[in-house]
Amino acid sequence: MYFLEKLIGLGVDDGVKVNTVFTRLCWLMGVWPAVYASLLLPTAKSGNKVPAWPFVVGSFAFGIFALGPFFALWTPLKDEHHAQLGPPAKKDLKGWKSWGVQATESPITSWLLLASAVLFVFQAATAGSAQWDGYSKLFDESRFCHVTTIDFLALTASAPLWMWNDAEVRQWQSRGKWLPILASIPVIGPGKQTDFFGSRTL
């Protein structure tokens, strides 16, 4: 509770400051699940009908530990179900039951994710050598920092597969050119892809 209060700027000001790099990493860990929601909910239909949404919801608390089982269970749609591929049609985005997919397909969500990712990465990158040295020490000494960092790296490593799947389902013609570039930029690249595809429903 003390750490969370420090992370969001609440609680008594006792002079203790949380490492800037680790703080921004934690904020990025809040962006990642939203990015994965945009990559998985609209287009990652599984051939064995395993729904993505419970795993996506769980990822906001448990990161890759929640998404990992979905990745393991997911199978491509078979040829006879190929017609099901594609982003959701506008008629499928009506009603409160589809609010989650509505949010992931909104251009506002796309821009917010991209802007947040750019801001947090910039703040971490410009935090200074002292903050990075402090983060390195924290990584060695804090189990929470260690696990959070590994979680971030695992989410980063898993993103290109789902970026490609999303781009292929949406029949993005330039995916061969732009996708390798976007996939090489943690968080920002996938966030930019959701920006490309925001509101492109059929």
mmCIF file of C-alpha atoms in Angstrom:
data_model
loop_
_atom_site.group_PDB
_atom_site.id
_atom_site.type_symbol
_atom_site.label_atom_id
_atom_site.label_comp_id
_atom_site.label_asym_id
_atom_site.label_seq_id
_atom_site.Cartn_x
_atom_site.Cartn_y
_atom_site.Cartn_z
ATOM 1 C CA MET A 1 0.000 0.000 0.000
ATOM 2 C CA TYR A 2 2.855 2.391 0.837
ATOM 3 C CA PHE A 3 4.472 1.821 -2.562
ATOM 4 C CA LEU A 4 1.170 2.297 -4.403
ATOM 5 C CA GLU A 5 0.558 5.561 -2.587
ATOM 6 C CA LYS A 6 4.008 6.743 -3.620
ATOM 7 C CA LEU A 7 3.474 5.558 -7.172
ATOM 8 C CA ILE A 8 0.294 7.595 -7.675
ATOM 9 C CA GLY A 9 1.461 10.568 -5.616
ATOM 10 C CA LEU A 10 -0.844 10.111 -2.636
ATOM 11 C CA GLY A 11 -0.066 9.763 1.044
ATOM 12 C CA VAL A 12 2.169 11.783 3.334
ATOM 13 C CA ASP A 13 5.218 13.470 1.848
ATOM 14 C CA ASP A 14 7.954 11.847 3.932
ATOM 15 C CA GLY A 15 10.769 12.759 1.566
ATOM 16 C CA VAL A 16 11.048 9.238 0.113
ATOM 17 C CA LYS A 17 11.056 9.228 -3.683
ATOM 18 C CA VAL A 18 10.384 6.156 -5.817
ATOM 19 C CA ASN A 19 12.938 5.619 -8.564
ATOM 20 C CA THR A 20 11.800 7.508 -11.681
ATOM 21 C CA VAL A 21 12.693 4.753 -14.141
ATOM 22 C CA PHE A 22 10.858 2.102 -12.163
ATOM 23 C CA THR A 23 7.857 4.396 -11.721
ATOM 24 C CA ARG A 24 7.582 4.890 -15.479
ATOM 25 C CA LEU A 25 8.012 1.158 -15.987
ATOM 26 C CA CYS A 26 5.025 0.590 -13.711
ATOM 27 C CA TRP A 27 2.986 3.116 -15.674
ATOM 28 C CA LEU A 28 3.950 1.368 -18.910
ATOM 29 C CA MET A 29 2.763 -1.881 -17.382
ATOM 30 C CA GLY A 30 -0.638 -0.198 -17.229
ATOM 31 C CA VAL A 31 -0.443 0.720 -20.921
ATOM 32 C CA TRP A 32 0.563 -2.754 -22.112
ATOM 33 C CA PRO A 33 -2.724 -4.522 -21.179
ATOM 34 C CA ALA A 34 -4.718 -1.840 -22.997
ATOM 35 C CA VAL A 35 -2.518 -2.304 -26.069
ATOM 36 C CA TYR A 36 -3.025 -6.061 -25.908
ATOM 37 C CA ALA A 37 -6.766 -5.502 -25.562
ATOM 38 C CA SER A 38 -6.657 -3.604 -28.869
ATOM 39 C CA LEU A 39 -4.634 -6.379 -30.508
ATOM 40 C CA LEU A 40 -6.580 -9.358 -29.166
ATOM 41 C CA LEU A 41 -10.236 -8.493 -28.586
ATOM 42 C CA PRO A 42 -11.172 -7.394 -32.132
ATOM 43 C CA THR A 43 -9.137 -9.855 -34.238
ATOM 44 C CA ALA A 44 -7.610 -12.731 -32.223
ATOM 45 C CA LYS A 45 -10.478 -15.185 -32.554
ATOM 46 C CA SER A 46 -9.327 -18.652 -31.524
ATOM 47 C CA GLY A 47 -10.155 -21.768 -33.488
ATOM 48 C CA ASN A 48 -11.009 -23.592 -30.262
ATOM 49 C CA LYS A 49 -13.357 -20.760 -29.209
ATOM 50 C CA VAL A 50 -11.295 -19.769 -26.166
ATOM 51 C CA PRO A 51 -12.326 -16.126 -25.493
ATOM 52 C CA ALA A 52 -9.608 -13.528 -25.105
ATOM 53 C CA TRP A 53 -11.457 -11.154 -22.798
ATOM 54 C CA PRO A 54 -10.995 -12.981 -19.438
ATOM 55 C CA PHE A 55 -7.249 -13.148 -20.024
ATOM 56 C CA VAL A 56 -7.089 -9.514 -21.130
ATOM 57 C CA VAL A 57 -8.964 -8.399 -18.019
ATOM 58 C CA GLY A 58 -6.616 -10.450 -15.853
ATOM 59 C CA SER A 59 -3.576 -8.899 -17.534
ATOM 60 C CA PHE A 60 -4.344 -5.513 -15.962
ATOM 61 C CA ALA A 61 -3.411 -7.107 -12.633
ATOM 62 C CA PHE A 62 -1.097 -9.983 -13.598
ATOM 63 C CA GLY A 63 0.423 -9.011 -16.949
ATOM 64 C CA ILE A 64 1.968 -11.841 -18.940
ATOM 65 C CA PHE A 65 0.994 -14.306 -16.223
ATOM 66 C CA ALA A 66 -2.645 -13.802 -17.240
ATOM 67 C CA LEU A 67 -2.095 -13.574 -20.993
ATOM 68 C CA GLY A 68 0.308 -16.515 -21.188
ATOM 69 C CA PRO A 69 -2.398 -19.202 -20.854
ATOM 70 C CA PHE A 70 -4.382 -17.605 -23.701
ATOM 71 C CA PHE A 71 -1.273 -17.543 -25.880
ATOM 72 C CA ALA A 72 -0.769 -21.245 -25.159
ATOM 73 C CA LEU A 73 -4.412 -22.168 -25.799
ATOM 74 C CA TRP A 74 -4.996 -20.005 -28.889
ATOM 75 C CA THR A 75 -5.268 -21.757 -32.256
ATOM 76 C CA PRO A 76 -5.816 -20.237 -35.724
ATOM 77 C CA LEU A 77 -9.271 -20.471 -37.219
ATOM 78 C CA LYS A 78 -9.720 -23.391 -39.584
ATOM 79 C CA ASP A 79 -10.385 -22.830 -43.282
ATOM 80 C CA GLU A 80 -14.131 -23.431 -42.976
ATOM 81 C CA HIS A 81 -14.329 -20.581 -40.445
ATOM 82 C CA HIS A 82 -12.233 -18.199 -42.518
ATOM 83 C CA ALA A 83 -15.260 -15.959 -43.085
ATOM 84 C CA GLN A 84 -15.153 -15.070 -39.391
ATOM 85 C CA LEU A 85 -11.817 -13.328 -39.855
ATOM 86 C CA GLY A 86 -11.725 -9.583 -40.002
ATOM 87 C CA PRO A 87 -12.297 -6.637 -37.676
ATOM 88 C CA PRO A 88 -15.753 -6.283 -36.136
ATOM 89 C CA ALA A 89 -18.389 -4.761 -38.354
ATOM 90 C CA LYS A 90 -20.093 -1.565 -37.231
ATOM 91 C CA LYS A 91 -23.324 -3.436 -36.603
ATOM 92 C CA ASP A 92 -21.464 -5.646 -34.117
ATOM 93 C CA LEU A 93 -20.318 -2.641 -32.098
ATOM 94 C CA LYS A 94 -23.764 -1.586 -30.962
ATOM 95 C CA GLY A 95 -25.081 -2.210 -27.459
ATOM 96 C CA TRP A 96 -23.505 -2.353 -24.036
ATOM 97 C CA LYS A 97 -22.315 -5.951 -24.471
ATOM 98 C CA SER A 98 -19.747 -4.854 -27.026
ATOM 99 C CA TRP A 99 -18.443 -1.846 -25.104
ATOM 100 C CA GLY A 100 -15.015 -3.430 -24.639
ATOM 101 C CA VAL A 101 -14.466 -3.926 -28.362
ATOM 102 C CA GLN A 102 -15.949 -0.477 -29.009
ATOM 103 C CA ALA A 103 -13.274 1.009 -26.777
ATOM 104 C CA THR A 104 -10.438 -0.893 -28.464
ATOM 105 C CA GLU A 105 -11.629 0.211 -31.916
ATOM 106 C CA SER A 106 -11.964 3.872 -30.950
ATOM 107 C CA PRO A 107 -9.397 6.324 -32.406
ATOM 108 C CA ILE A 108 -9.482 8.182 -29.082
ATOM 109 C CA THR A 109 -8.247 5.063 -27.280
ATOM 110 C CA SER A 110 -5.550 4.607 -29.913
ATOM 111 C CA TRP A 111 -4.241 8.145 -29.510
ATOM 112 C CA LEU A 112 -4.338 7.944 -25.719
ATOM 113 C CA LEU A 113 -2.324 4.719 -25.728
ATOM 114 C CA LEU A 114 0.232 6.106 -28.141
ATOM 115 C CA ALA A 115 0.586 9.412 -26.279
ATOM 116 C CA SER A 116 0.915 7.666 -22.901
ATOM 117 C CA ALA A 117 3.537 5.252 -24.200
ATOM 118 C CA VAL A 118 5.609 8.012 -25.786
ATOM 119 C CA LEU A 119 5.413 10.169 -22.643
ATOM 120 C CA PHE A 120 6.434 7.410 -20.202
ATOM 121 C CA VAL A 121 9.256 6.133 -22.417
ATOM 122 C CA PHE A 122 10.570 9.676 -22.877
ATOM 123 C CA GLN A 123 10.456 10.357 -19.142
ATOM 124 C CA ALA A 124 12.332 7.143 -18.378
ATOM 125 C CA ALA A 125 14.904 7.739 -21.131
ATOM 126 C CA THR A 126 15.643 11.262 -19.894
ATOM 127 C CA ALA A 127 15.636 10.431 -16.167
ATOM 128 C CA GLY A 128 19.406 10.673 -15.938
ATOM 129 C CA SER A 129 22.220 8.272 -15.127
ATOM 130 C CA ALA A 130 21.639 8.433 -11.361
ATOM 131 C CA GLN A 131 18.065 7.185 -11.777
ATOM 132 C CA TRP A 132 19.173 4.401 -14.117
ATOM 133 C CA ASP A 133 21.891 3.359 -11.682
ATOM 134 C CA GLY A 134 19.275 3.345 -8.941
ATOM 135 C CA TYR A 135 16.983 1.236 -11.105
ATOM 136 C CA SER A 136 19.777 -1.264 -11.753
ATOM 137 C CA LYS A 137 20.356 -1.591 -8.024
ATOM 138 C CA LEU A 138 16.625 -1.912 -7.421
ATOM 139 C CA PHE A 139 16.434 -4.642 -10.048
ATOM 140 C CA ASP A 140 19.086 -6.630 -8.181
ATOM 141 C CA GLU A 141 17.637 -6.105 -4.725
ATOM 142 C CA SER A 142 13.849 -5.923 -5.183
ATOM 143 C CA ARG A 143 11.911 -9.023 -6.177
ATOM 144 C CA PHE A 144 8.963 -6.863 -7.209
ATOM 145 C CA CYS A 145 11.126 -4.760 -9.531
ATOM 146 C CA HIS A 146 12.724 -7.922 -10.907
ATOM 147 C CA VAL A 147 9.393 -9.589 -11.698
ATOM 148 C CA THR A 148 7.899 -6.381 -13.130
ATOM 149 C CA THR A 149 10.850 -5.954 -15.472
ATOM 150 C CA ILE A 150 10.655 -9.558 -16.672
ATOM 151 C CA ASP A 151 6.902 -9.133 -17.143
ATOM 152 C CA PHE A 152 7.530 -6.067 -19.306
ATOM 153 C CA LEU A 153 10.129 -7.877 -21.406
ATOM 154 C CA ALA A 154 7.835 -10.892 -21.875
ATOM 155 C CA LEU A 155 4.972 -8.647 -23.035
ATOM 156 C CA THR A 156 7.376 -6.894 -25.403
ATOM 157 C CA ALA A 157 8.650 -10.179 -26.846
ATOM 158 C CA SER A 158 5.115 -11.533 -27.365
ATOM 159 C CA ALA A 159 3.738 -8.447 -29.100
ATOM 160 C CA PRO A 160 5.089 -8.987 -32.671
ATOM 161 C CA LEU A 161 3.094 -12.217 -33.150
ATOM 162 C CA TRP A 162 -0.186 -10.537 -32.231
ATOM 163 C CA MET A 163 0.686 -7.402 -34.165
ATOM 164 C CA TRP A 164 1.179 -9.550 -37.262
ATOM 165 C CA ASN A 165 -2.045 -11.464 -36.645
ATOM 166 C CA ASP A 166 -3.981 -8.215 -36.221
ATOM 167 C CA ALA A 167 -2.456 -6.687 -39.356
ATOM 168 C CA GLU A 168 -3.082 -9.838 -41.398
ATOM 169 C CA VAL A 169 -6.717 -10.159 -40.305
ATOM 170 C CA ARG A 170 -7.291 -6.513 -41.180
ATOM 171 C CA GLN A 171 -5.493 -7.065 -44.506
ATOM 172 C CA TRP A 172 -3.047 -4.227 -43.956
ATOM 173 C CA GLN A 173 -1.250 -4.043 -47.284
ATOM 174 C CA SER A 174 1.870 -2.342 -45.913
ATOM 175 C CA ARG A 175 2.421 -4.773 -43.045
ATOM 176 C CA GLY A 176 5.529 -6.274 -44.633
ATOM 177 C CA LYS A 177 7.159 -2.840 -44.750
ATOM 178 C CA TRP A 178 6.060 -1.198 -41.507
ATOM 179 C CA LEU A 179 5.384 -4.057 -39.122
ATOM 180 C CA PRO A 180 9.039 -5.042 -38.495
ATOM 181 C CA ILE A 181 9.805 -1.416 -37.632
ATOM 182 C CA LEU A 182 6.830 -1.023 -35.304
ATOM 183 C CA ALA A 183 7.453 -4.391 -33.653
ATOM 184 C CA SER A 184 11.016 -3.375 -32.784
ATOM 185 C CA ILE A 185 9.849 -0.432 -30.628
ATOM 186 C CA PRO A 186 8.537 -1.627 -27.237
ATOM 187 C CA VAL A 187 5.031 -0.365 -26.344
ATOM 188 C CA ILE A 188 5.209 2.600 -28.736
ATOM 189 C CA GLY A 189 5.268 0.417 -31.858
ATOM 190 C CA PRO A 190 2.196 -1.644 -30.930
ATOM 191 C CA GLY A 191 0.522 1.551 -29.726
ATOM 192 C CA LYS A 192 1.177 3.151 -33.095
ATOM 193 C CA GLN A 193 -0.306 0.120 -34.841
ATOM 194 C CA THR A 194 -3.535 0.539 -32.892
ATOM 195 C CA ASP A 195 -3.450 4.176 -34.019
ATOM 196 C CA PHE A 196 -3.198 3.062 -37.656
ATOM 197 C CA PHE A 197 -6.200 0.818 -37.210
ATOM 198 C CA GLY A 198 -8.375 2.942 -34.925
ATOM 199 C CA SER A 199 -11.983 3.102 -36.148
ATOM 200 C CA ARG A 200 -11.310 1.004 -39.243
ATOM 201 C CA THR A 201 -14.324 -1.209 -38.749
ATOM 202 C CA LEU A 202 -16.170 -2.584 -41.750
#
